[in-house]
CSV table of C-alpha atoms and ligand atoms in Angstrom, one decimal:
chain,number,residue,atom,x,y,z
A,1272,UNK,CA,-10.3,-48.7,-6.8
A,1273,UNK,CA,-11.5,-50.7,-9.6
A,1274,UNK,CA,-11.4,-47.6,-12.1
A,1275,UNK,CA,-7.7,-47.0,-10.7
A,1276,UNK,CA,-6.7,-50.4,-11.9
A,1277,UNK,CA,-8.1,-50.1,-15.1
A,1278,UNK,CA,-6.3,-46.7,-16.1
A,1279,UNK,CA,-3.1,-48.1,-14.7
A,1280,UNK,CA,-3.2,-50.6,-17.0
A,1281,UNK,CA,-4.3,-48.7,-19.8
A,1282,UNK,CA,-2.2,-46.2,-19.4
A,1283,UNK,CA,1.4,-47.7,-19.4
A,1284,UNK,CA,4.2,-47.7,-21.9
A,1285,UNK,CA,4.8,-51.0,-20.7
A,1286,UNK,CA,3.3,-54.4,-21.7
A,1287,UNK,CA,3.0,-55.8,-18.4
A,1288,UNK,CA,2.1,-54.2,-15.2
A,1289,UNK,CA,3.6,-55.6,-12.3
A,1290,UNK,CA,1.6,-56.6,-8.8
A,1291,UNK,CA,4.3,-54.6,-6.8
A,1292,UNK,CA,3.7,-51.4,-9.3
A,1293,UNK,CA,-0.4,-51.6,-8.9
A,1294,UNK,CA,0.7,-51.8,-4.9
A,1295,UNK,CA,2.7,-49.6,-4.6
A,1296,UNK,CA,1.0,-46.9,-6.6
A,1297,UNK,CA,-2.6,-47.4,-5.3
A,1298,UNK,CA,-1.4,-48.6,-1.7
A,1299,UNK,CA,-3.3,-52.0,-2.1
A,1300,UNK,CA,-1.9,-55.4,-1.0
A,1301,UNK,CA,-1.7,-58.3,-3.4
A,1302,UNK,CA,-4.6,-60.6,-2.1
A,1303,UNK,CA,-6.8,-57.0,-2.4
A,1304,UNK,CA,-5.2,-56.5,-6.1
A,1305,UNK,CA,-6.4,-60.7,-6.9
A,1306,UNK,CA,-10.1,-59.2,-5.3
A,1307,UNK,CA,-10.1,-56.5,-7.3
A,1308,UNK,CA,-8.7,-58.4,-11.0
A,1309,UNK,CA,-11.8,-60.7,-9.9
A,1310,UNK,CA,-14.7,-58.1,-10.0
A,1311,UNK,CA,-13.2,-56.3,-13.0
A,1312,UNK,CA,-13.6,-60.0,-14.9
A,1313,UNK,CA,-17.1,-59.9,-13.9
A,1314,UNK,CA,-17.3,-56.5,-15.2
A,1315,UNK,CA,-16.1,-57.9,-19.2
A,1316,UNK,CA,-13.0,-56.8,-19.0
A,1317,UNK,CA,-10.1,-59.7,-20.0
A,1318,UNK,CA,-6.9,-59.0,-18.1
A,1319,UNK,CA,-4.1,-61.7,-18.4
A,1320,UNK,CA,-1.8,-62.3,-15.2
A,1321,UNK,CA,1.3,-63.9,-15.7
A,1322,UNK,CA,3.0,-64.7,-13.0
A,1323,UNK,CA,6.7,-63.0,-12.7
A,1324,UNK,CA,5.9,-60.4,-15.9
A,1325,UNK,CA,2.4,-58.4,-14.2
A,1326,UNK,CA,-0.8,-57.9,-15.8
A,1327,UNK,CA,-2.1,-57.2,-19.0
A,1328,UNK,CA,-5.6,-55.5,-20.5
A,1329,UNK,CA,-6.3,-57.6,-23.3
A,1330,UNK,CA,-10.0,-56.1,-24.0
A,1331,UNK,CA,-12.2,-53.4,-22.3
A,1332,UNK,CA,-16.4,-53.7,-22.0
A,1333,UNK,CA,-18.4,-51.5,-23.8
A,1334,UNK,CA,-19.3,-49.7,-21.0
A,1335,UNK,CA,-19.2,-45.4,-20.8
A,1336,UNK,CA,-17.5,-45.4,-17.7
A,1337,UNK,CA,-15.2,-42.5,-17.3
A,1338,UNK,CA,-12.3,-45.0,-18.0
A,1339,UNK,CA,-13.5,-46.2,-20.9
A,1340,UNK,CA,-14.0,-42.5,-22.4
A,1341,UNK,CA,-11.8,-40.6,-21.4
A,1342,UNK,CA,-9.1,-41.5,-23.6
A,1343,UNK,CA,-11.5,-39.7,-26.6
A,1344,UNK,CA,-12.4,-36.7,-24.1
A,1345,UNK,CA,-11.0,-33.3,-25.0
A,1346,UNK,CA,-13.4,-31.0,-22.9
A,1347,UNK,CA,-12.1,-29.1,-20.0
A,1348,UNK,CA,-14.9,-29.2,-17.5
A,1349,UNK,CA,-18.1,-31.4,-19.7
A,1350,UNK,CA,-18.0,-34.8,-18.3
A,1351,UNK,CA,-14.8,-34.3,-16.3
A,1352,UNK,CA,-17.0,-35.3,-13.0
A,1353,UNK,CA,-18.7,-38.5,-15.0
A,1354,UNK,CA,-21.0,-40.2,-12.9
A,1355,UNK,CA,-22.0,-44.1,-14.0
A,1356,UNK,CA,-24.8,-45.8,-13.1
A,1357,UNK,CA,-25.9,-49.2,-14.3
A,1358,UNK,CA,-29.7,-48.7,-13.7
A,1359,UNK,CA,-31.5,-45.6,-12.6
A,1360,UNK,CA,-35.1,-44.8,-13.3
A,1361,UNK,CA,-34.1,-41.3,-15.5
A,1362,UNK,CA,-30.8,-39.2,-15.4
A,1363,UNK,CA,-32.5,-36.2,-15.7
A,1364,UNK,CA,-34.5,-36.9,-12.3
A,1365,UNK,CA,-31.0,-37.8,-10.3
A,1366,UNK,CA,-29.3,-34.6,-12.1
A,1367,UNK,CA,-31.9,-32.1,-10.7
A,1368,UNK,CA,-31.7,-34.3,-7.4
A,1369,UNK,CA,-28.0,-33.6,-7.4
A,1370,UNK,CA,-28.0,-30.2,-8.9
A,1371,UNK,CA,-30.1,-29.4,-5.9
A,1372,UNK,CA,-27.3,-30.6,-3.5
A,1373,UNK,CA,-25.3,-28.2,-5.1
A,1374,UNK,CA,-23.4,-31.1,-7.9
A,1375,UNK,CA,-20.4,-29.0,-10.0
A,1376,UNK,CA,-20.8,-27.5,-13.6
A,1377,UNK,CA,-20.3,-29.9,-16.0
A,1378,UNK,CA,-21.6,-33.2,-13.9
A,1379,UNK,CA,-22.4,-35.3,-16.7
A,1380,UNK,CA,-24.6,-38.4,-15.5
A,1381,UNK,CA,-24.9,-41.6,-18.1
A,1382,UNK,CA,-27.0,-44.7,-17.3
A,1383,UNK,CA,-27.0,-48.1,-19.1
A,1384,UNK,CA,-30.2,-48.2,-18.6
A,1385,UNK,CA,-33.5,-46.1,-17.5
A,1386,UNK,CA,-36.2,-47.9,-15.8
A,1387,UNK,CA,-39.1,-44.3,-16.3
A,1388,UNK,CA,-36.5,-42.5,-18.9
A,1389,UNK,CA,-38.7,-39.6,-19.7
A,1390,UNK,CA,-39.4,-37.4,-22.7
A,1391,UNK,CA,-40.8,-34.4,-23.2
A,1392,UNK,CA,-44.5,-33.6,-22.6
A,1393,UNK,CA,-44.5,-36.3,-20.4
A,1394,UNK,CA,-43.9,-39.5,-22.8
A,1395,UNK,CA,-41.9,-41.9,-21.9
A,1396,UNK,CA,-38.1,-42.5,-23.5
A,1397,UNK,CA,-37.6,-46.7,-24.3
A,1398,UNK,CA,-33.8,-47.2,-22.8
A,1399,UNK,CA,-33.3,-50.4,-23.1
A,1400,UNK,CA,-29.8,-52.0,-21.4
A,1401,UNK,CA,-26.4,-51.3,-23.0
A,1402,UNK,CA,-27.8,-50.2,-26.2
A,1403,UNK,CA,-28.1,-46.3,-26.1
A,1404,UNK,CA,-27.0,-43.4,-24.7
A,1405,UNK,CA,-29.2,-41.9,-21.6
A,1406,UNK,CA,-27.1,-39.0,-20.1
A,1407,UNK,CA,-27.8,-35.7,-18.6
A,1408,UNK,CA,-25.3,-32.6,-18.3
A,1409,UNK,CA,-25.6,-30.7,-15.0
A,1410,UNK,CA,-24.7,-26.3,-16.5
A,1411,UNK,CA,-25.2,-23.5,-14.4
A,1412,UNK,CA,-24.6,-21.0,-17.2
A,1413,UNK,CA,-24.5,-17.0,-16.0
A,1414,UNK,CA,-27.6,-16.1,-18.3
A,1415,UNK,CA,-30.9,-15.0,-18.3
A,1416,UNK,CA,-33.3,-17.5,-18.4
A,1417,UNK,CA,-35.1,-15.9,-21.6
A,1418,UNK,CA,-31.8,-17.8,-23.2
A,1419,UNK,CA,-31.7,-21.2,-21.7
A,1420,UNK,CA,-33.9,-22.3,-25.4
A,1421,UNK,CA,-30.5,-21.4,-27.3
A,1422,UNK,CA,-28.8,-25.0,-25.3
A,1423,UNK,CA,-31.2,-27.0,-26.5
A,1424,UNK,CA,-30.4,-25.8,-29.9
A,1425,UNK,CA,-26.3,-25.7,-29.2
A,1426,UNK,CA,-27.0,-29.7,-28.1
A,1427,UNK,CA,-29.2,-30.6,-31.0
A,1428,UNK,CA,-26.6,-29.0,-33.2
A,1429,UNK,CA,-23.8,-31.3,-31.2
A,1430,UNK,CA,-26.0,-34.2,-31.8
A,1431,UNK,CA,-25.8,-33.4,-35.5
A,1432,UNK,CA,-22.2,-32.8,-35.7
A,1433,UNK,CA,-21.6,-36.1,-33.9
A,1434,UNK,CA,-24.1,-38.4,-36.3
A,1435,UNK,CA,-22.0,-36.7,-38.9
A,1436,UNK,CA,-18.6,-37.8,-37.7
A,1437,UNK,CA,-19.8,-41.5,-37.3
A,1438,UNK,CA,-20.7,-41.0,-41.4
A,1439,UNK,CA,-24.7,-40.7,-40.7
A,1440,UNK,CA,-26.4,-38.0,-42.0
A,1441,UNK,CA,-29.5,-36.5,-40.0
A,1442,UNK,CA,-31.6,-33.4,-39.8
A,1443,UNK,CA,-33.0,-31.5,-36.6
A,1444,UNK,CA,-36.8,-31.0,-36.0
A,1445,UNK,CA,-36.8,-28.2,-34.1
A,1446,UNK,CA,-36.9,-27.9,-30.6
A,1447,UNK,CA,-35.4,-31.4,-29.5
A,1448,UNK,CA,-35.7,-34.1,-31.9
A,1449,UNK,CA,-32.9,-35.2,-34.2
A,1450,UNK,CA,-34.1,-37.4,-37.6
A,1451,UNK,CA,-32.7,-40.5,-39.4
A,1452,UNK,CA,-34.4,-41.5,-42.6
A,1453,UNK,CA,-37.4,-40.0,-41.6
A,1454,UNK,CA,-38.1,-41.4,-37.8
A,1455,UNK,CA,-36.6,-40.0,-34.8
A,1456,UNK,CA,-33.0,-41.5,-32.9
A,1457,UNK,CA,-32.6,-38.9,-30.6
A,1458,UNK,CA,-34.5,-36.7,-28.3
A,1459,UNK,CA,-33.2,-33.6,-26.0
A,1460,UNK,CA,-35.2,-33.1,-22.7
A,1461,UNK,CA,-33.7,-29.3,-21.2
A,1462,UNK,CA,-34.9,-29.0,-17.5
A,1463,UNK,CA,-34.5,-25.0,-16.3
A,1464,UNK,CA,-34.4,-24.3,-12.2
A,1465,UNK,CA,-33.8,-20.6,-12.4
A,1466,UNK,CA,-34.9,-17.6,-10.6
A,1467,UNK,CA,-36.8,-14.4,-12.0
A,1468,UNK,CA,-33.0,-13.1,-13.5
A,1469,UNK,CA,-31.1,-16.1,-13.3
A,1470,UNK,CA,-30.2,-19.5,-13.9
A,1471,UNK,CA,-29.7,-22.0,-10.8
A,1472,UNK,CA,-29.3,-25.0,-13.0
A,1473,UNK,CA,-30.0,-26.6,-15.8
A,1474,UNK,CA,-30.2,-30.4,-17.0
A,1475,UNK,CA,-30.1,-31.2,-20.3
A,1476,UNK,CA,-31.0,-34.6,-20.9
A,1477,UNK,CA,-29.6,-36.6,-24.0
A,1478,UNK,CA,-31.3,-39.9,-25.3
A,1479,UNK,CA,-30.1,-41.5,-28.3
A,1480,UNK,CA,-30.8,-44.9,-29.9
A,1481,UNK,CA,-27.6,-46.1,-31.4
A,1482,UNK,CA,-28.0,-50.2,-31.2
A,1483,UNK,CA,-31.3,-50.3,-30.4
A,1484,UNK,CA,-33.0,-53.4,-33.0
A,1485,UNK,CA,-36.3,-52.9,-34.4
A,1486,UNK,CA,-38.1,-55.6,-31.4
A,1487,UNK,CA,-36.6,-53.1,-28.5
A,1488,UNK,CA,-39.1,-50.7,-30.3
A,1489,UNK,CA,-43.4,-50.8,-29.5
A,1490,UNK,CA,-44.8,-51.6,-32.7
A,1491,UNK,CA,-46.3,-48.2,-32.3
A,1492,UNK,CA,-42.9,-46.1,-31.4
A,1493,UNK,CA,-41.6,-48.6,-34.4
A,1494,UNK,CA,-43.2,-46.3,-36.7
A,1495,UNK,CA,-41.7,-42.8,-35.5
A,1496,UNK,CA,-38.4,-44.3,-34.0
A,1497,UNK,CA,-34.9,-45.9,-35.5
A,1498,UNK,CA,-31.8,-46.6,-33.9
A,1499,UNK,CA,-28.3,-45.2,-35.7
A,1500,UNK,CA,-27.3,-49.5,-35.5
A,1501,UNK,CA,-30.8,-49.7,-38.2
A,1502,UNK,CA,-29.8,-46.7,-40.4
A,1503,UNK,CA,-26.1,-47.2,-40.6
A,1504,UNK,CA,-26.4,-51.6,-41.1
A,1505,UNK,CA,-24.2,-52.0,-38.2
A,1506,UNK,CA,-23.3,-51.6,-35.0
A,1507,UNK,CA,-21.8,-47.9,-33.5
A,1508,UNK,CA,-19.2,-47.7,-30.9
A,1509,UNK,CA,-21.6,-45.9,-28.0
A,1510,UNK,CA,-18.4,-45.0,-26.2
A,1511,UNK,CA,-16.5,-42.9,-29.1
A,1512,UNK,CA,-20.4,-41.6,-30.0
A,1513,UNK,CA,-20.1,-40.3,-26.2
A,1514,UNK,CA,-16.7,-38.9,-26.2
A,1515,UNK,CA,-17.1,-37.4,-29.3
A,1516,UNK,CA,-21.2,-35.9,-28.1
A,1517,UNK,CA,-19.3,-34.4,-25.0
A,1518,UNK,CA,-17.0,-32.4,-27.0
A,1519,UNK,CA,-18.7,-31.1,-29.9
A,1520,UNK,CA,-21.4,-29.8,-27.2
A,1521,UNK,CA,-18.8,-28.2,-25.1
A,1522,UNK,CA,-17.0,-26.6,-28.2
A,1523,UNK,CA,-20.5,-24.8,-29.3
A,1524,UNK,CA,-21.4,-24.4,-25.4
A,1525,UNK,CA,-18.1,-22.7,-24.4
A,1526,UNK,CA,-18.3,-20.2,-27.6
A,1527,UNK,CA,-21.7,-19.2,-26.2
A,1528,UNK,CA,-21.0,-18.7,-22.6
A,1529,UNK,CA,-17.4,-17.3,-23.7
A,1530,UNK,CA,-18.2,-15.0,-26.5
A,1531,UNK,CA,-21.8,-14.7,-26.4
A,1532,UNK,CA,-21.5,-17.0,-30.1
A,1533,UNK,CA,-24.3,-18.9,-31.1
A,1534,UNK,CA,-23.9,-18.3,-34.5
A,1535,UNK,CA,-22.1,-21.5,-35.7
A,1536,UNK,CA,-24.7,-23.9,-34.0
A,1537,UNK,CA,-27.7,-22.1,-35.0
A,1538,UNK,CA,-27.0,-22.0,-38.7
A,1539,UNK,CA,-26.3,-25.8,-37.8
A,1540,UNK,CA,-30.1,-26.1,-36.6
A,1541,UNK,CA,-31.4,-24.0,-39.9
A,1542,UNK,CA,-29.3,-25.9,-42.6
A,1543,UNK,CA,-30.1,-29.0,-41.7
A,1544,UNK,CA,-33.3,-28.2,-40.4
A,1545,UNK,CA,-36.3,-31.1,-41.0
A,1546,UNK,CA,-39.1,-28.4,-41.0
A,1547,UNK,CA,-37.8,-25.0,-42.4
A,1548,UNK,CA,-39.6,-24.0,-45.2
A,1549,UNK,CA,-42.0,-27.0,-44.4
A,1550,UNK,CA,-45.5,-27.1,-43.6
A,1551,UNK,CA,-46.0,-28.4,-40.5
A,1552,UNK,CA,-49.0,-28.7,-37.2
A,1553,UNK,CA,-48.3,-27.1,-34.4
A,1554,UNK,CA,-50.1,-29.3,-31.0
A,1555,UNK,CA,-50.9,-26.9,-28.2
A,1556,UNK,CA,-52.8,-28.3,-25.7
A,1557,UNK,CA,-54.0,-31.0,-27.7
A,1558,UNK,CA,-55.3,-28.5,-30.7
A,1559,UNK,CA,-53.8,-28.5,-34.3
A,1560,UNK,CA,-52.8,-25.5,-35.9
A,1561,UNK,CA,-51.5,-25.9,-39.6
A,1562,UNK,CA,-48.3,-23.0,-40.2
A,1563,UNK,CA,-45.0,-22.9,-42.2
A,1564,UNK,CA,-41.6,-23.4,-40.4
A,1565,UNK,CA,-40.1,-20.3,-41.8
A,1566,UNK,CA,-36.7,-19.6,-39.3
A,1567,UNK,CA,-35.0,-20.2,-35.6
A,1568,UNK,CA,-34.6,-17.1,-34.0
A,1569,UNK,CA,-31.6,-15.6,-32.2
A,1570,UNK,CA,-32.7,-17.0,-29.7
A,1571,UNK,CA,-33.6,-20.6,-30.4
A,1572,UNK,CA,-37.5,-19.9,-31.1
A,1573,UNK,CA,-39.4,-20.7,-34.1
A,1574,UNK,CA,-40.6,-18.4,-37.0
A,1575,UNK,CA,-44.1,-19.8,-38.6
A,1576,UNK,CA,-46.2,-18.2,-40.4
A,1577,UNK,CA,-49.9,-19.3,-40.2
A,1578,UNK,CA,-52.5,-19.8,-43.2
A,1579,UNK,CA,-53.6,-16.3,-43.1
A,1580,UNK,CA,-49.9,-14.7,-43.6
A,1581,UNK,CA,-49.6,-14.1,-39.8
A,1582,UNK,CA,-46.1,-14.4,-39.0
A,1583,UNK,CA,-45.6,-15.6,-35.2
A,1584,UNK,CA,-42.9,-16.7,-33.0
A,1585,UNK,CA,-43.6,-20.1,-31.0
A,1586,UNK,CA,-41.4,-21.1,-27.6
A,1587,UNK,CA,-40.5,-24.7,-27.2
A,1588,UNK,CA,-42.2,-24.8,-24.2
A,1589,UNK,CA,-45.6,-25.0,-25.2
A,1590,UNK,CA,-45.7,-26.5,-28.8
A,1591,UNK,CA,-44.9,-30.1,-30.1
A,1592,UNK,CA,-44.6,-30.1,-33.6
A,1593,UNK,CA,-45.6,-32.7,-36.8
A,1594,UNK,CA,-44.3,-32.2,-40.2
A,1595,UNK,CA,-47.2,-32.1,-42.9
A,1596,UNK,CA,-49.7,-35.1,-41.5
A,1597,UNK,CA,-46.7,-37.5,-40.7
A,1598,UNK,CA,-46.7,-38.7,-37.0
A,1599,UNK,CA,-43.0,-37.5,-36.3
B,557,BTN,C1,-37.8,-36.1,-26.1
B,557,BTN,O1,-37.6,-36.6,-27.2
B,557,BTN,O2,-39.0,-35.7,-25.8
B,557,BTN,C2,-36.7,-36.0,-25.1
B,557,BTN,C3,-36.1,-37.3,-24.8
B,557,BTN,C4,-35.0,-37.2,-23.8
B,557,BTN,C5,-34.5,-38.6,-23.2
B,557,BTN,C6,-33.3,-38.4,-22.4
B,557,BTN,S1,-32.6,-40.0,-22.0
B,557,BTN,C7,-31.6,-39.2,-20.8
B,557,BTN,C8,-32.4,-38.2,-20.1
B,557,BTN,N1,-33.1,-38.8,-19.0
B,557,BTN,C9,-34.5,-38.8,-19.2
B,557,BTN,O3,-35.3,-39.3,-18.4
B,557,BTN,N2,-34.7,-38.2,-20.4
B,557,BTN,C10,-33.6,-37.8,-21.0
């Protein structure tokens, strides 16, 4: 009821909206419309009553509710069911709880704040309250699994796009990482559940550090991690950043799934790739392997080639990847 109230009072022509319009059009009486103008002050929002003239929303929270967003959403299905949570101990565990119960296409799930936010590999992802973004997208794509690495690639190239629009420039380390003067502000964690020819579900898992300060950081994670607040001097509106995350990724998801198109997202990943044409150390199981980042493939792998000219194409899966001796 509370998110009824707020778009009622965002969404009128009028400067005042009456008590007998918000109960009338929600059902509600007025001691249950003073209830809820109560809770939605505790919430941050500022809503002036006057009495004889209505209500007015004089300022909203920074909060990515649906009701705060969707005003900046242009996606037809992404996000569309947008479930909020406060606290929860990682999106991407609740999405595959729900995507299990049989949760729609295009569930998106954002948090304020992650109490075991994960990464991949089994780190951990700092998610401190109100200051990023933690969200996971619930997609049951019609493909073969073989092709779930391509998402991963179509979000990373979102992510880019996004950065971009909010003037901050960044570059993609292959699979999942997106880079900000040289230390990491965004990771992509891609969850498959899929049979041997198809795919049940996936959750693709979004963090991003947009107001993070340089104390929410471990001294150690300080040295491979920045926040978009640090590179850009000032604070970014996390709920435009959302809106404008959802649909860039369902543009480049839609024109995959649609027309088979990868295309435009991919040449995203390669020209503003941080490790094409880069040497770099490939980590499997916990053993180094010095190769040059040469390409992406078609399908969302990487191209190396190895000291002794071997060319070889590595999965996402089983790699994590350093460019030349740097920790990121
Ligand atoms: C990585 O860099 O290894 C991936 C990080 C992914 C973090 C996001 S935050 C939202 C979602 N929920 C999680 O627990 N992880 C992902």
């Amino acid at each position: 009821m509370k998110n009824k109230i707020i778009s009622l009072l965002k969404n009128t022509e009028e400067e005042f909206v009456s008590g007998e319009k918000i109960s009338e059009q929600l059902g509600i009486t007025r001691a249950a419309i003073w209830k809820y103008m109560k809770m939605l002050k505790e919430d941050g929002y500022l809503i002036e009553a006057y009495t004889k003239k209505g209500y007015k929303l004089i300022s909203s929270p920074d909060l990515l509710t649906y009701e705060e967003i969707s005003n900046k959403l242009t996606t037809s299905f992404l996000g569309r069911n947008l479930l909020y949570y406060k606290t929860i101990d990682s999106t991407n565990n609740t999405a595959k709880n729900l995507a299990n119960e049989g949760a729609l296409d295009g569930t998106v799930l954002v948090a304020e704040k992650q109490t075991s936010g994960r990464g991949r590999l089994g780190r951990q992802w700092v998610s401190p309250e109100y200051k990023g973004i933690y969200t996971s997208f619930i997609l049951r794509p019609k493909i073969e699994p073989m092709k779930a690495a391509k998402i991963t690639q179509i979000t990373a190239a979102a992510a880019y796009l996004t950065f971009k629009e909010f003037g901050i420039d960044s570059s993609i380390k292959w699979p999942n990482d997106i880079i900000v003067n040289g230390k990491k502000v965004c990771g992509i964690l891609t969850e498959l559940n899929c049979e041997l020819n198809e795919i049940n579900y996936l959750v693709v898992g979004i963090g991003i550090n947009v107001n993070l300060d340089s104390d929410d950081f471990t001294e150690e994670i300080s040295k491979i991690a920045t926040s978009l607040k640090i590179a850009n001097g000032k604070e970014i509106n996390r709920k435009a950043l959302l809106a404008t995350l959802l649909n860039n990724f369902e543009k480049l998801y839609l024109d995959f799934i649609e027309n088979e198109n990868t295309s435009t997202a991919l040449e995203i990943c390669k020209s503003h790739s941080a490790i094409i044409g880069k040497d770099i150390k490939l980590i499997r199981k916990g053993e180094y392997f010095d190769a040059k980042a040469i390409d992406i493939t078609d399908d969302g792998n990487l191209v190396v080639e190895y000291p002794n000219k071997e060319i070889a194409t590595v999965f996402s899966g089983e790699v994590s990847v350093r460019i030349g001796d740097n920790y990121i």
